[in-house]
Amino acid sequence: MAFSMHTKLYPANHKTVFVLDHTPYFGISCESPIEFEFLKARTPGFIPMTPISKSLWTSSVESAIEYCRIVWDLFPQGKLVRFIASDTVAHILNTWNQTQQNLTHVMNGMSLIGVPPPPPPLRSVNTPLDYTVLHGLRAAIEALSEVTDIQQEKIQSGVDGQKILNRGRVICITSARDNDSMKRLEDIFLSVLTQQNKVSSTESYRLLTIDHCHLVIINTFPINIESQVNNHPPKNLSPILTTEVHSIKAPQIPNKLSSLILDHYDLASTTVTGIPMKEEQNASSSANYDVEIFHASSAHTAILKGNASDSAAIRTIKEGLEYETTTLKWCTPRGVTGTELQNCTATFRITPVDVNSRPSLCLINFLLNGRAVMLEMPRKSGGKITSHLLAAHGGEIFIHTLCTARSVLEDPPSISEGCGGRVTDYRITDFGLLIKQNTLLPIKNKNPEDGVLPIQKIKTRLNRLTRYWPLTISSTLIFNLKQYFDPLPSLITKDRISDDEVFQCKKVIYNLISLESKMEPLHPLNTGLRVKGQKREEQYKAMWNELEMLLKNNLHSENHRSVYTCLLECHKFDFEDDKIAEKVELDEALNQLDNIGPGKPEPGDQQRASVIRATTDSPMSPPPLTTTAPPSSRAAPRSAPGGIYSTQRTLFDIFAQAQNNVKPKMEFVGRLNSEGNVAKLYPNLKGDDRGPREQMEVE
Amino acid sequence: MAFSSLYEEKCPFTRDYNLIKGELKNIDDYDKTCIETALHGVNQMVLSEWGNNTACQIILVTDGSTGVGPMSLKESLATANQRSAKIPFPVPFSFPAKLHIICLTTASDPCFIKSKPLYQRLIDMTGYDGTISVQDTFSNEASVTSMFQKLAEEIYSTFKGTLKCGNLESKIILSPAPVPYTKVTDFDSQTYNLWDVLDVCGFVSVGDVGSPMAISRHLILPATSSSNKTEHVVKNEVDITDDDVMDDSKTPSFCVLLHGALRVENMAALVTVGENWFGFIYSWADSKKKSNLMLTILSPGSDAVPWLGDLNYLGSSDSFSSDQVGSFPVRPTEKRSYSQNGVVWIRQAGLQSDIQKILRHARKLPEKTQQFYKELNRLRKAAISLGFLDLLNGLAYIFEQECMQLPGTAHPDCALQLQHAADVLRKTQNRDIKYVIIPLQTNYTSS
């Protein structure tokens, strides 16, 4: 059958109706007794039981149910099947509604209908009841003209009233006397179909005209009967009706439907061969088994169309069946699979053909337990290639078609060879943390009150979390000083922060102030990576600047603002201090705009700073990068005593000053005794004046 | 590839210019123009070399004639819908392909005027926007060359875009360049176009992603982007690094950071690549241990990966209450037949093993009383649904035989329960699936 664009867009398999003959004739036995091996080995006194055989009805029901099992396993949605049993009336077992599209519903309906009624007595006085499959066929045509949910949706969303094509298929399992009665059946079907389309066109608000119907008639009979009905391949009885007839013995219906289903749903069969399995009776030995599965035929496009000789070698027609199966070899998984993304060009659901056989169950359980199986295909040229992967996801088993072809990405460059490839200090661990914090999970509520999709929410969140996010370790200080800043960075990037969290943030700021006041050097966590220009004041200055940047970029709410203000308040104090000191110069004014204006350091600090600098920094240390003002402007303060290393006003300056206001600090004795306000270090090393040493203590 | 009524592969896919040049000198004239034959050959050649998801360009060089009689393009197109499923019409191709037709004739050639609508139909059938090139004036070698040059410029354009994750971003080039994708589903055919911004939505562990179907894969290469970098610094970064003039490999790139972190965490980043269209970015290493950032483009639609659920409904657990957050994999509401323990008796073995299972339990009564009745009821229910009432009588008979065969050491419950089950099975009034056979209360049960 051709698959044109139309058949692809408006497939006949969207709507299928099974019409099952429920007339008294179908109550007869198939005459195909079931053998019970386990009863044979009984003692001689055993009275043989009456042979059990399925009825024509049982055979047709189980075949139709099996057809549905495969369809619904492979296509959980959008491929609808309805059941209609026909005797004196049509019994409709389910609707197009998705809730009625499952085996349990259909099976329950079947049990209510029960076995076909007994044949009417031969000399019945009453007018004989009209037992015929035609009731069912008529109902089937009506069913096809009903709109399914998906069709309804498409009609409503369709642009410019674009018409959808309503195509469907009717599979009728019945029994006709001869070719003539079969021909009559087809003709009646066509006339009913035409009639129904007339009705539909007048009631188009609720019915769809049937643009095409594919009628598949399965004529069946017990095995001891020769049928007078011949097969005929699909023929177009009219532009809107294609019919075909298959005349087969009842036990063969399942096989017939198996080969038809491949056509109807564009499926293919794969036989997984060489599955090692323990013997049922003898657990110590194992034998190799085969399991046949069905799946969409596209899973094989690449391997079957690729190399003709390779594909010919793996395609065989299974004994007793009419279709080809592709044999692929089980490849015992090594180690843990599924931990890497395979280059997979297609995934489709699968279902085993013989769902309850031991080998099938064995393979299924293996997969459902979370293990994956690679399938190999041999190559004519020698060797073999891993062509597919079988794996279960969420209780459903899929076949993944792996890319077996040549890749256009041959010999790609490594990422380290490209832009940014030589940078070695990316904040990978920190980004890893960001990744973990933004791991996606399925959200159950499909109707968010605010109308914002969860995926949009997380994009907004990522935006917020990355407002200030330096890429490398050397471009940041505060993120290397986690022990001082936590939990501030993680709190400040939240969209809302509680008062308590505001307090925690402020505490971090206060703590830093106190650390600075104690002149504690900040120890970056990433030791070995020396941040350049780390004189202590500069370190603090860079830290404050960066903190200001972080906070300024994260003003998501009033509370965020209050944290920022907490920081700024200190800066404001800073400006005033500068004014009092009447040291405001042009560049300083500019700096104030950035809230990082340099101030005149408190004398005691200058003293101590210079002392520390003399001992820790080499004269070759580069100038601090964060010094925003041009050096020339620093000339004046630098020339001032102790002003060489003057820094910008920091929180500490303010803090310290505030403390001084409360309680004036005692001047360093060494300096009091010094010349030019520069204290000699360890004067006792040189001299013998031990007096001042006793008072040399840090306040 | 050269073609007439047959086709011939002149040389394999290669970058060896001289090889191609050499082969082009050896093309002979044959019988007739059969474009369909050539397209079959192209399908075969590309599929065997590149598989079915590598985008290809097919350039058909012809004289503007579409052939005559059977196997002419006109005839081919007219019968395109009547092919068998085994050998379908070669177009649309089994892989994404643009068809470019170069006619070495003039636009005013009457033959070309007749062919043009046929060519266009062929191109339309591919589902991608191919081109037809022809010259306005009589051809000389230079004008033919320029025609090909124009085509080359058109075809080999690179994809330049931006990879974004919140405020972090990096200019990138995708290799090979992605192409728009037409997705055909039941009742719907839609062409999706890529955006030039890949926006990271969040992260999923590689194990959970589980190798979904990809319509294409692309290498993500960070692009040189000095302008972008400065903008970035101005925006939100305090630069405390040296301000030396640096080459690109030393300028930090978000791509490289993302790659490193994804590799360490074994995670993949979900990105939007277009309207309701997603992809995954992850670290990928080929056999040569060269690690790279790879983009896998999923089939368009938020339902591309069944086990991840609706991709539009993925979020961070921090933003939702815990009862709203599920976990991967997302399970379908209904179980598939293979995990339902359903009854299938199409093959006799299926029925036999179901009966044997009941008998095995029967021999271990009363310990297995629960299992015995559970299996019995399952079988009974199925038999009623399938209208297989003979089986119920048959089973009753088997139970009675089993009773008689019981060894003397058997527990008295065995016989009692088997006889009880057989009696109930035979009662026709109980043939309703809602009826459940319950164990006979015996004095021995408790012992």
Tab-separated table of N, CA and C in Angstrom, chain A residues 410-499:
chain	number	residue	atom	x	y	z
A	410	GLU	N	33.714	13.974	11.990
A	410	GLU	CA	34.925	13.171	12.087
A	410	GLU	C	36.055	14.028	12.618
A	411	ASP	N	36.761	13.475	13.598
A	411	ASP	CA	37.911	14.150	14.182
A	411	ASP	C	37.610	15.588	14.598
A	412	PRO	N	36.647	15.761	15.497
A	412	PRO	CA	36.333	17.122	15.919
A	412	PRO	C	37.420	17.659	16.850
A	413	PRO	N	37.576	18.967	16.901
A	413	PRO	CA	38.575	19.518	17.821
A	413	PRO	C	38.078	19.372	19.257
A	414	SER	N	39.011	19.348	20.183
A	414	SER	CA	38.624	19.311	21.588
A	414	SER	C	38.219	20.715	22.003
A	415	ILE	N	37.369	20.793	23.015
A	415	ILE	CA	36.901	22.107	23.446
A	415	ILE	C	38.068	22.953	23.957
A	416	SER	N	39.114	22.265	24.419
A	416	SER	CA	40.255	23.011	24.955
A	416	SER	C	41.050	23.685	23.836
A	417	GLU	N	40.743	23.333	22.594
A	417	GLU	CA	41.469	23.963	21.491
A	417	GLU	C	40.792	25.241	21.014
A	418	GLY	N	39.587	25.484	21.510
A	418	GLY	CA	38.845	26.635	21.018
A	418	GLY	C	38.937	27.839	21.926
A	419	CYS	N	37.987	28.753	21.756
A	419	CYS	CA	37.947	29.961	22.569
A	419	CYS	C	37.817	29.589	24.039
A	420	GLY	N	38.590	30.226	24.840
A	420	GLY	CA	38.504	29.986	26.274
A	420	GLY	C	39.047	28.632	26.687
A	421	GLY	N	39.623	27.941	25.752
A	421	GLY	CA	40.090	26.590	26.039
A	421	GLY	C	41.325	26.534	26.913
A	422	ARG	N	42.088	27.616	26.913
A	422	ARG	CA	43.338	27.601	27.683
A	422	ARG	C	43.148	28.166	29.093
A	423	VAL	N	41.949	28.606	29.379
A	423	VAL	CA	41.696	29.124	30.714
A	423	VAL	C	41.548	27.926	31.645
A	424	THR	N	42.278	27.964	32.725
A	424	THR	CA	42.301	26.761	33.558
A	424	THR	C	41.575	26.934	34.880
A	425	ASP	N	41.123	28.146	35.163
A	425	ASP	CA	40.544	28.319	36.506
A	425	ASP	C	39.051	28.635	36.473
A	426	TYR	N	38.322	27.921	35.586
A	426	TYR	CA	36.875	28.092	35.580
A	426	TYR	C	36.302	27.637	36.921
A	427	ARG	N	35.215	28.276	37.339
A	427	ARG	CA	34.587	27.894	38.613
A	427	ARG	C	33.680	26.688	38.402
A	428	ILE	N	34.316	25.576	38.039
A	428	ILE	CA	33.547	24.390	37.671
A	428	ILE	C	32.756	23.837	38.853
A	429	THR	N	33.400	23.794	40.011
A	429	THR	CA	32.695	23.263	41.189
A	429	THR	C	31.474	24.120	41.517
A	430	ASP	N	31.661	25.435	41.444
A	430	ASP	CA	30.538	26.330	41.747
A	430	ASP	C	29.427	26.181	40.725
A	431	PHE	N	29.818	26.020	39.449
A	431	PHE	CA	28.783	25.862	38.433
A	431	PHE	C	28.079	24.518	38.603
A	432	GLY	N	28.862	23.536	39.032
A	432	GLY	CA	28.264	22.236	39.338
A	432	GLY	C	27.186	22.375	40.395
A	433	LEU	N	27.437	23.231	41.348
A	433	LEU	CA	26.464	23.490	42.413
A	433	LEU	C	25.216	24.154	41.829
A	434	LEU	N	25.457	25.100	40.933
A	434	LEU	CA	24.340	25.780	40.265
A	434	LEU	C	23.508	24.765	39.465
A	435	ILE	N	24.208	23.835	38.821
A	435	ILE	CA	23.522	22.790	38.054
A	435	ILE	C	22.641	21.973	38.991
A	436	LYS	N	23.226	21.583	40.125
A	436	LYS	CA	22.460	20.752	41.058
A	436	LYS	C	21.247	21.510	41.591
A	437	GLN	N	21.423	22.808	41.822
A	437	GLN	CA	20.302	23.601	42.333
A	437	GLN	C	19.225	23.813	41.277
A	438	ASN	N	19.582	23.582	40.021
A	438	ASN	CA	18.625	23.826	38.953
A	438	ASN	C	18.349	22.556	38.162
A	439	THR	N	18.395	21.460	38.885
A	439	THR	CA	18.039	20.190	38.275
A	439	THR	C	16.533	20.173	38.048
A	440	LEU	N	16.158	19.748	36.870
A	440	LEU	CA	14.741	19.759	36.501
A	440	LEU	C	14.030	18.511	36.988
A	441	LEU	N	12.807	18.698	37.412
A	441	LEU	CA	11.959	17.580	37.817
A	441	LEU	C	10.569	17.820	37.240
A	442	PRO	N	9.844	16.736	36.998
A	442	PRO	CA	8.499	16.933	36.455
A	442	PRO	C	7.569	17.575	37.478
A	443	ILE	N	6.790	18.550	37.028
A	443	ILE	CA	5.839	19.241	37.901
A	443	ILE	C	4.448	18.706	37.576
A	444	LYS	N	3.759	18.286	38.612
A	444	LYS	CA	2.485	17.594	38.385
A	444	LYS	C	1.351	18.551	38.030
A	445	ASN	N	1.351	19.715	38.623
A	445	ASN	CA	0.240	20.631	38.396
A	445	ASN	C	0.290	21.186	36.975
A	446	LYS	N	-0.671	20.745	36.149
A	446	LYS	CA	-0.652	21.176	34.750
A	446	LYS	C	-1.430	22.475	34.539
A	447	ASN	N	-1.978	23.009	35.595
A	447	ASN	CA	-2.715	24.262	35.450
A	447	ASN	C	-2.228	25.298	36.459
A	448	PRO	N	-1.027	25.820	36.220
A	448	PRO	CA	-0.496	26.785	37.180
A	448	PRO	C	-1.408	28.004	37.284
A	449	GLU	N	-1.646	28.467	38.508
A	449	GLU	CA	-2.582	29.581	38.724
A	449	GLU	C	-2.112	30.839	38.013
A	450	ASP	N	-0.796	31.046	38.028
A	450	ASP	CA	-0.298	32.281	37.428
A	450	ASP	C	-0.145	32.169	35.910
A	451	GLY	N	-0.456	30.988	35.366
A	451	GLY	CA	-0.377	30.823	33.923
A	451	GLY	C	1.041	30.782	33.373
A	452	VAL	N	2.025	30.711	34.260
A	452	VAL	CA	3.409	30.675	33.811
A	452	VAL	C	3.872	29.226	33.803
A	453	LEU	N	4.373	28.770	32.670
A	453	LEU	CA	4.844	27.395	32.586
A	453	LEU	C	6.057	27.212	33.487
A	454	PRO	N	6.164	26.059	34.135
A	454	PRO	CA	7.321	25.823	35.002
A	454	PRO	C	8.649	26.048	34.283
A	455	ILE	N	8.697	25.717	32.981
A	455	ILE	CA	9.964	25.868	32.269
A	455	ILE	C	10.336	27.347	32.156
A	456	GLN	N	9.323	28.217	32.105
A	456	GLN	CA	9.590	29.655	32.078
A	456	GLN	C	10.063	30.120	33.449
A	457	LYS	N	9.449	29.542	34.476
A	457	LYS	CA	9.823	29.919	35.837
A	457	LYS	C	11.291	29.639	36.094
A	458	ILE	N	11.741	28.482	35.610
A	458	ILE	CA	13.132	28.144	35.922
A	458	ILE	C	14.089	28.986	35.087
A	459	LYS	N	13.649	29.420	33.923
A	459	LYS	CA	14.492	30.332	33.140
A	459	LYS	C	14.653	31.656	33.897
A	460	THR	N	13.559	32.132	34.460
A	460	THR	CA	13.604	33.362	35.247
A	460	THR	C	14.540	33.171	36.436
A	461	ARG	N	14.419	32.004	37.031
A	461	ARG	CA	15.242	31.697	38.195
A	461	ARG	C	16.724	31.682	37.823
A	462	LEU	N	17.036	31.047	36.672
A	462	LEU	CA	18.432	31.003	36.233
A	462	LEU	C	18.946	32.405	35.974
A	463	ASN	N	18.061	33.230	35.419
A	463	ASN	CA	18.418	34.614	35.176
A	463	ASN	C	18.820	35.298	36.475
A	464	ARG	N	18.019	35.047	37.507
A	464	ARG	CA	18.254	35.688	38.789
A	464	ARG	C	19.552	35.188	39.413
A	465	LEU	N	19.736	33.854	39.321
A	465	LEU	CA	20.909	33.272	39.976
A	465	LEU	C	22.210	33.680	39.312
A	466	THR	N	22.134	34.153	38.069
A	466	THR	CA	23.367	34.477	37.360
A	466	THR	C	23.517	35.974	37.151
A	467	ARG	N	22.811	36.782	37.949
A	467	ARG	CA	22.932	38.230	37.786
A	467	ARG	C	24.376	38.672	37.959
A	468	TYR	N	25.031	38.086	38.916
A	468	TYR	CA	26.461	38.347	39.059
A	468	TYR	C	27.133	37.009	39.242
A	469	TRP	N	27.825	36.555	38.221
A	469	TRP	CA	28.414	35.218	38.285
A	469	TRP	C	29.729	35.182	37.500
A	470	PRO	N	30.840	35.495	38.184
A	470	PRO	CA	32.130	35.483	37.476
A	470	PRO	C	32.469	34.077	36.991
A	471	LEU	N	33.057	33.998	35.800
A	471	LEU	CA	33.323	32.686	35.199
A	471	LEU	C	34.531	31.988	35.801
A	472	THR	N	35.517	32.787	36.202
A	472	THR	CA	36.766	32.145	36.630
A	472	THR	C	37.090	32.489	38.085
A	473	ILE	N	37.928	31.677	38.658
A	473	ILE	CA	38.319	31.871	40.044
A	473	ILE	C	39.110	33.165	40.196
A	474	SER	N	39.947	33.454	39.188
A	474	SER	CA	40.795	34.640	39.329
A	474	SER	C	40.023	35.935	39.108
A	475	SER	N	38.805	35.832	38.613
A	475	SER	CA	38.054	37.074	38.405
A	475	SER	C	37.114	37.350	39.575
A	476	THR	N	37.222	36.560	40.605
A	476	THR	CA	36.357	36.794	41.749
A	476	THR	C	37.142	36.637	43.040
A	477	LEU	N	36.665	37.300	44.039
A	477	LEU	CA	37.279	37.151	45.338
A	477	LEU	C	36.254	36.580	46.303
A	478	ILE	N	35.066	37.184	46.264
A	478	ILE	CA	34.108	36.795	47.302
A	478	ILE	C	33.683	35.338	47.179
A	479	PHE	N	33.681	34.806	45.931
A	479	PHE	CA	33.261	33.414	45.800
A	479	PHE	C	34.385	32.451	46.183
A	480	ASN	N	35.580	33.032	46.376
A	480	ASN	CA	36.679	32.202	46.878
A	480	ASN	C	36.778	32.295	48.388
A	481	LEU	N	35.936	33.150	48.964
A	481	LEU	CA	35.991	33.376	50.412
A	481	LEU	C	34.688	32.904	51.043
A	482	LYS	N	34.277	31.711	50.608
A	482	LYS	CA	32.967	31.219	51.025
A	482	LYS	C	32.791	31.197	52.526
A	483	GLN	N	33.870	30.852	53.213
A	483	GLN	CA	33.729	30.703	54.670
A	483	GLN	C	33.334	32.022	55.338
A	484	TYR	N	33.613	33.145	54.637
A	484	TYR	CA	33.224	34.436	55.210
A	484	TYR	C	31.850	34.891	54.732
A	485	PHE	N	31.487	34.418	53.520
A	485	PHE	CA	30.291	34.970	52.899
A	485	PHE	C	29.038	34.120	53.038
A	486	ASP	N	29.253	32.828	53.162
A	486	ASP	CA	28.064	31.981	53.275
A	486	ASP	C	27.264	32.383	54.485
A	487	PRO	N	25.949	32.407	54.441
A	487	PRO	CA	25.124	31.989	53.298
A	487	PRO	C	24.675	33.156	52.427
A	488	LEU	N	25.356	34.276	52.495
A	488	LEU	CA	24.881	35.456	51.769
A	488	LEU	C	24.667	35.242	50.266
A	489	PRO	N	25.645	34.688	49.528
A	489	PRO	CA	25.417	34.580	48.076
A	489	PRO	C	24.194	33.736	47.729
A	490	SER	N	23.946	32.678	48.515
A	490	SER	CA	22.800	31.841	48.178
A	490	SER	C	21.489	32.486	48.619
A	491	LEU	N	21.535	33.331	49.649
A	491	LEU	CA	20.314	33.998	50.104
A	491	LEU	C	19.942	35.152	49.196
A	492	ILE	N	20.950	35.904	48.803
A	492	ILE	CA	20.678	37.154	48.099
A	492	ILE	C	20.111	36.899	46.699
A	493	THR	N	20.380	35.683	46.152
A	493	THR	CA	19.882	35.383	44.809
A	493	THR	C	18.486	34.781	44.832
A	494	LYS	N	17.928	34.616	46.017
A	494	LYS	CA	16.545	34.117	46.076
A	494	LYS	C	15.585	35.229	45.644
A	495	ASP	N	14.415	34.823	45.168
A	495	ASP	CA	13.511	35.883	44.714
A	495	ASP	C	12.869	36.601	45.895
A	496	ARG	N	12.730	35.894	46.996
A	496	ARG	CA	12.222	36.531	48.201
A	496	ARG	C	13.110	36.135	49.359
A	497	ILE	N	13.418	37.081	50.232
A	497	ILE	CA	14.174	36.692	51.421
A	497	ILE	C	13.431	37.186	52.659
A	498	SER	N	13.452	36.334	53.650
A	498	SER	CA	12.723	36.645	54.882
A	498	SER	C	13.523	37.640	55.725
A	499	ASP	N	12.878	38.189	56.703
A	499	ASP	CA	13.564	39.123	57.592
A	499	ASP	C	14.734	38.442	58.272
